[in-house]
PDB file of C-alpha atoms in Angstrom:
ATOM      1  CA  MET A   1      -5.220 -28.241   5.170  1.00  0.00           C
ATOM      2  CA  SER A   2      -8.508 -28.080   7.048  1.00  0.00           C
ATOM      3  CA  HIS A   3     -11.572 -26.592   5.428  1.00  0.00           C
ATOM      4  CA  GLU A   4     -13.477 -26.046   8.646  1.00  0.00           C
ATOM      5  CA  PRO A   5     -14.893 -22.539   9.078  1.00  0.00           C
ATOM      6  CA  GLN A   6     -13.236 -22.113  12.477  1.00  0.00           C
ATOM      7  CA  ASP A   7      -9.800 -22.868  11.006  1.00  0.00           C
ATOM      8  CA  ALA A   8     -10.467 -20.479   8.115  1.00  0.00           C
ATOM      9  CA  LEU A   9     -11.501 -17.769  10.579  1.00  0.00           C
ATOM     10  CA  SER A  10      -8.330 -18.266  12.631  1.00  0.00           C
ATOM     11  CA  ARG A  11      -6.111 -18.099   9.540  1.00  0.00           C
ATOM     12  CA  THR A  12      -8.005 -15.043   8.295  1.00  0.00           C
ATOM     13  CA  ALA A  13      -7.694 -13.230  11.620  1.00  0.00           C
ATOM     14  CA  LEU A  14      -3.978 -13.961  11.904  1.00  0.00           C
ATOM     15  CA  GLY A  15      -3.436 -12.846   8.311  1.00  0.00           C
ATOM     16  CA  VAL A  16      -5.379  -9.615   8.822  1.00  0.00           C
ATOM     17  CA  PHE A  17      -3.557  -8.866  12.093  1.00  0.00           C
ATOM     18  CA  ARG A  18      -0.209  -9.415  10.379  1.00  0.00           C
ATOM     19  CA  LEU A  19      -1.274  -7.316   7.386  1.00  0.00           C
ATOM     20  CA  ASN A  20      -2.422  -4.535   9.716  1.00  0.00           C
ATOM     21  CA  GLY A  21       0.987  -4.499  11.388  1.00  0.00           C
ATOM     22  CA  GLN A  22       2.761  -4.509   8.035  1.00  0.00           C
ATOM     23  CA  LEU A  23       0.643  -1.663   6.665  1.00  0.00           C
ATOM     24  CA  LEU A  24       1.141   0.378   9.836  1.00  0.00           C
ATOM     25  CA  ALA A  25       4.923  -0.096   9.637  1.00  0.00           C
ATOM     26  CA  VAL A  26       5.017   0.936   5.965  1.00  0.00           C
ATOM     27  CA  SER A  27       2.695   3.862   6.700  1.00  0.00           C
ATOM     28  CA  GLU A  28       4.989   5.082   9.478  1.00  0.00           C
ATOM     29  CA  LYS A  29       7.917   5.077   7.024  1.00  0.00           C
ATOM     30  CA  LEU A  30       5.901   6.927   4.366  1.00  0.00           C
ATOM     31  CA  ALA A  31       4.515   9.499   6.813  1.00  0.00           C
ATOM     32  CA  GLU A  32       7.725  10.277   8.693  1.00  0.00           C
ATOM     33  CA  PRO A  33       9.368  12.563   6.082  1.00  0.00           C
ATOM     34  CA  ALA A  34       6.142  14.624   6.012  1.00  0.00           C
ATOM     35  CA  GLY A  35       6.346  15.125   9.788  1.00  0.00           C
ATOM     36  CA  LEU A  36       3.377  12.825  10.413  1.00  0.00           C
ATOM     37  CA  THR A  37       2.766   9.489  12.080  1.00  0.00           C
ATOM     38  CA  ALA A  38       0.635   6.778  10.522  1.00  0.00           C
ATOM     39  CA  ALA A  39      -2.184   7.638  12.949  1.00  0.00           C
ATOM     40  CA  TRP A  40      -1.994  11.354  12.120  1.00  0.00           C
ATOM     41  CA  TRP A  41      -2.028  10.520   8.406  1.00  0.00           C
ATOM     42  CA  GLN A  42      -5.066   8.233   8.829  1.00  0.00           C
ATOM     43  CA  VAL A  43      -7.092  10.863  10.666  1.00  0.00           C
ATOM     44  CA  LEU A  44      -6.093  13.673   8.295  1.00  0.00           C
ATOM     45  CA  GLY A  45      -6.861  11.421   5.332  1.00  0.00           C
ATOM     46  CA  ALA A  46     -10.349  10.765   6.691  1.00  0.00           C
ATOM     47  CA  VAL A  47     -11.163  14.496   6.715  1.00  0.00           C
ATOM     48  CA  LEU A  48      -9.517  15.547   3.439  1.00  0.00           C
ATOM     49  CA  PRO A  49     -12.742  15.138   1.422  1.00  0.00           C
ATOM     50  CA  GLU A  50     -14.889  16.894   4.042  1.00  0.00           C
ATOM     51  CA  PRO A  51     -14.760  17.836   7.725  1.00  0.00           C
ATOM     52  CA  LEU A  52     -16.154  15.146  10.036  1.00  0.00           C
ATOM     53  CA  PRO A  53     -16.934  14.831  13.738  1.00  0.00           C
ATOM     54  CA  VAL A  54     -14.558  12.652  15.753  1.00  0.00           C
ATOM     55  CA  ALA A  55     -17.238   9.952  16.115  1.00  0.00           C
ATOM     56  CA  GLY A  56     -17.695   9.888  12.327  1.00  0.00           C
ATOM     57  CA  ILE A  57     -13.951   9.497  11.782  1.00  0.00           C
ATOM     58  CA  ALA A  58     -13.895   6.640  14.304  1.00  0.00           C
ATOM     59  CA  ARG A  59     -16.750   4.873  12.477  1.00  0.00           C
ATOM     60  CA  VAL A  60     -15.008   5.200   9.097  1.00  0.00           C
ATOM     61  CA  MET A  61     -11.706   3.956  10.510  1.00  0.00           C
ATOM     62  CA  GLY A  62     -13.187   1.226  12.698  1.00  0.00           C
ATOM     63  CA  ILE A  63     -11.452   2.409  15.882  1.00  0.00           C
ATOM     64  CA  THR A  64     -12.577   3.986  19.149  1.00  0.00           C
ATOM     65  CA  ARG A  65     -13.744   7.568  19.378  1.00  0.00           C
ATOM     66  CA  GLN A  66     -11.259   8.124  22.212  1.00  0.00           C
ATOM     67  CA  SER A  67      -8.316   7.106  19.998  1.00  0.00           C
ATOM     68  CA  VAL A  68      -9.412   9.497  17.277  1.00  0.00           C
ATOM     69  CA  GLN A  69     -10.003  12.266  19.834  1.00  0.00           C
ATOM     70  CA  ARG A  70      -6.427  11.996  21.111  1.00  0.00           C
ATOM     71  CA  VAL A  71      -5.005  12.190  17.581  1.00  0.00           C
ATOM     72  CA  ALA A  72      -7.393  14.984  16.567  1.00  0.00           C
ATOM     73  CA  ASP A  73      -6.364  17.082  19.583  1.00  0.00           C
ATOM     74  CA  LEU A  74      -2.679  16.566  18.669  1.00  0.00           C
ATOM     75  CA  LEU A  75      -3.320  17.544  15.053  1.00  0.00           C
ATOM     76  CA  VAL A  76      -5.071  20.730  16.187  1.00  0.00           C
ATOM     77  CA  ARG A  77      -2.259  21.526  18.629  1.00  0.00           C
ATOM     78  CA  GLU A  78       0.315  21.044  15.835  1.00  0.00           C
ATOM     79  CA  GLY A  79      -1.640  23.302  13.450  1.00  0.00           C
ATOM     80  CA  LEU A  80      -2.403  20.455  11.018  1.00  0.00           C
ATOM     81  CA  ALA A  81      -6.160  20.488  11.664  1.00  0.00           C
ATOM     82  CA  SER A  82      -8.780  22.694  13.250  1.00  0.00           C
ATOM     83  CA  TYR A  83     -12.146  22.264  14.916  1.00  0.00           C
ATOM     84  CA  GLU A  84     -15.056  23.926  13.145  1.00  0.00           C
ATOM     85  CA  PRO A  85     -18.669  24.425  14.194  1.00  0.00           C
ATOM     86  CA  ASN A  86     -20.982  21.561  13.273  1.00  0.00           C
ATOM     87  CA  PRO A  87     -24.364  22.790  12.024  1.00  0.00           C
ATOM     88  CA  ALA A  88     -25.866  19.353  12.719  1.00  0.00           C
ATOM     89  CA  HIS A  89     -24.643  19.102  16.328  1.00  0.00           C
ATOM     90  CA  ARG A  90     -23.577  22.031  18.475  1.00  0.00           C
ATOM     91  CA  ARG A  91     -21.256  20.072  20.779  1.00  0.00           C
ATOM     92  CA  ALA A  92     -19.689  17.652  18.258  1.00  0.00           C
ATOM     93  CA  LYS A  93     -17.281  19.923  16.399  1.00  0.00           C
ATOM     94  CA  LEU A  94     -16.043  19.000  12.940  1.00  0.00           C
ATOM     95  CA  LEU A  95     -12.369  18.240  12.374  1.00  0.00           C
ATOM     96  CA  ALA A  96     -10.951  19.804   9.209  1.00  0.00           C
ATOM     97  CA  PRO A  97      -7.410  19.794   7.826  1.00  0.00           C
ATOM     98  CA  THR A  98      -5.576  23.106   7.696  1.00  0.00           C
ATOM     99  CA  GLU A  99      -3.556  24.061   4.620  1.00  0.00           C
ATOM    100  CA  GLU A 100      -0.476  22.859   6.513  1.00  0.00           C
ATOM    101  CA  GLY A 101      -2.196  19.516   7.161  1.00  0.00           C
ATOM    102  CA  ARG A 102      -3.187  19.132   3.503  1.00  0.00           C
ATOM    103  CA  ALA A 103       0.369  19.961   2.419  1.00  0.00           C
ATOM    104  CA  ALA A 104       1.801  17.351   4.806  1.00  0.00           C
ATOM    105  CA  VAL A 105      -0.499  14.643   3.416  1.00  0.00           C
ATOM    106  CA  HIS A 106       0.356  15.649  -0.161  1.00  0.00           C
ATOM    107  CA  ARG A 107       4.067  15.252   0.615  1.00  0.00           C
ATOM    108  CA  ILE A 108       3.319  11.558   1.168  1.00  0.00           C
ATOM    109  CA  ASP A 109       1.733  11.139  -2.282  1.00  0.00           C
ATOM    110  CA  PRO A 110       4.887  10.143  -4.217  1.00  0.00           C
ATOM    111  CA  GLY A 111       5.813   7.370  -1.763  1.00  0.00           C
ATOM    112  CA  HIS A 112       2.185   6.271  -1.556  1.00  0.00           C
ATOM    113  CA  ALA A 113       1.951   6.063  -5.353  1.00  0.00           C
ATOM    114  CA  GLU A 114       5.200   4.093  -5.517  1.00  0.00           C
ATOM    115  CA  LEU A 115       3.990   1.631  -2.872  1.00  0.00           C
ATOM    116  CA  ALA A 116       0.664   1.186  -4.699  1.00  0.00           C
ATOM    117  CA  ALA A 117       2.476   0.449  -7.978  1.00  0.00           C
ATOM    118  CA  LEU A 118       4.820  -2.043  -6.288  1.00  0.00           C
ATOM    119  CA  LEU A 119       1.951  -3.846  -4.574  1.00  0.00           C
ATOM    120  CA  GLN A 120      -0.026  -3.957  -7.808  1.00  0.00           C
ATOM    121  CA  ARG A 121       2.934  -5.572  -9.539  1.00  0.00           C
ATOM    122  CA  GLU A 122       3.455  -8.076  -6.684  1.00  0.00           C
ATOM    123  CA  LEU A 123      -0.232  -9.026  -6.777  1.00  0.00           C
ATOM    124  CA  GLY A 124      -0.186  -9.640 -10.532  1.00  0.00           C
ATOM    125  CA  GLY A 125      -1.663  -6.470 -12.025  1.00  0.00           C
ATOM    126  CA  PRO A 126      -4.569  -4.055 -11.649  1.00  0.00           C
ATOM    127  CA  GLU A 127      -7.310  -6.699 -11.803  1.00  0.00           C
ATOM    128  CA  ALA A 128      -5.677  -8.784  -9.086  1.00  0.00           C
ATOM    129  CA  PHE A 129      -5.217  -5.704  -6.894  1.00  0.00           C
ATOM    130  CA  GLU A 130      -8.877  -4.720  -7.359  1.00  0.00           C
ATOM    131  CA  GLU A 131      -9.985  -8.267  -6.529  1.00  0.00           C
ATOM    132  CA  THR A 132      -7.903  -8.141  -3.330  1.00  0.00           C
ATOM    133  CA  VAL A 133      -9.636  -4.902  -2.362  1.00  0.00           C
ATOM    134  CA  ARG A 134     -13.080  -6.358  -3.132  1.00  0.00           C
ATOM    135  CA  VAL A 135     -12.403  -9.452  -1.004  1.00  0.00           C
ATOM    136  CA  LEU A 136     -11.231  -7.378   1.965  1.00  0.00           C
ATOM    137  CA  GLU A 137     -14.246  -5.055   1.657  1.00  0.00           C
ATOM    138  CA  ARG A 138     -16.561  -8.073   1.460  1.00  0.00           C
ATOM    139  CA  LEU A 139     -14.967  -9.582   4.566  1.00  0.00           C
ATOM    140  CA  SER A 140     -15.366  -6.294   6.447  1.00  0.00           C
ATOM    141  CA  LYS A 141     -19.052  -6.076   5.491  1.00  0.00           C
ATOM    142  CA  ALA A 142     -19.607  -9.700   6.528  1.00  0.00           C
ATOM    143  CA  VAL A 143     -18.045  -9.105   9.957  1.00  0.00           C
ATOM    144  CA  GLU A 144     -20.167  -5.962  10.326  1.00  0.00           C
ATOM    145  CA  ALA A 145     -23.331  -7.910   9.450  1.00  0.00           C
ATOM    146  CA  VAL A 146     -22.482 -10.630  11.986  1.00  0.00           C
ATOM    147  CA  GLU A 147     -21.873  -7.979  14.660  1.00  0.00           C
ATOM    148  CA  GLU A 148     -25.156  -6.227  13.891  1.00  0.00           C
ATOM    149  CA  ALA A 149     -27.041  -9.537  13.995  1.00  0.00           C
ATOM    150  CA  GLY A 150     -25.760 -10.167  17.509  1.00  0.00           C
ATOM    151  CA  LEU A 151     -22.538 -12.163  17.387  1.00  0.00           C
ATOM    152  CA  GLY A 152     -23.167 -15.687  18.668  1.00  0.00           C
ATOM    153  CA  HIS A 153     -26.814 -15.065  19.652  1.00  0.00           C
ATOM    154  CA  GLN A 154     -28.639 -17.298  17.200  1.00  0.00           C
TER     155      GLN A 154
END
């Protein structure tokens, strides 16, 4: 097994891409009985604590504003979210879940809790699960720092 950084990066990227696909597939299965898709669930989940502008949701999720805008418009059309005035920016409305949207997300809670418990067990307990989360968060922050420093412009 090579210990070169380039090899480690390749293995990390492939692992994260695979994990992303796996989590999206599981999320689709969890969200379906609630009448949601994984993407709808992600966007609604981002605004459960507080309404956010589409650009803010995109930043939190690490995806394009256009992708979030498409999902947000669908959620509003389906009555699961609404656009509210944004006191900080007249044109950038805030997306907020409706009661129907909150109820749909809450219908996912039992399956979500079951999946979390199963993953915790597979990983070896709460400490191992927390360490996994910390490592992924650290990796995300490192990639962000490299991007901000000007990827490849040393």
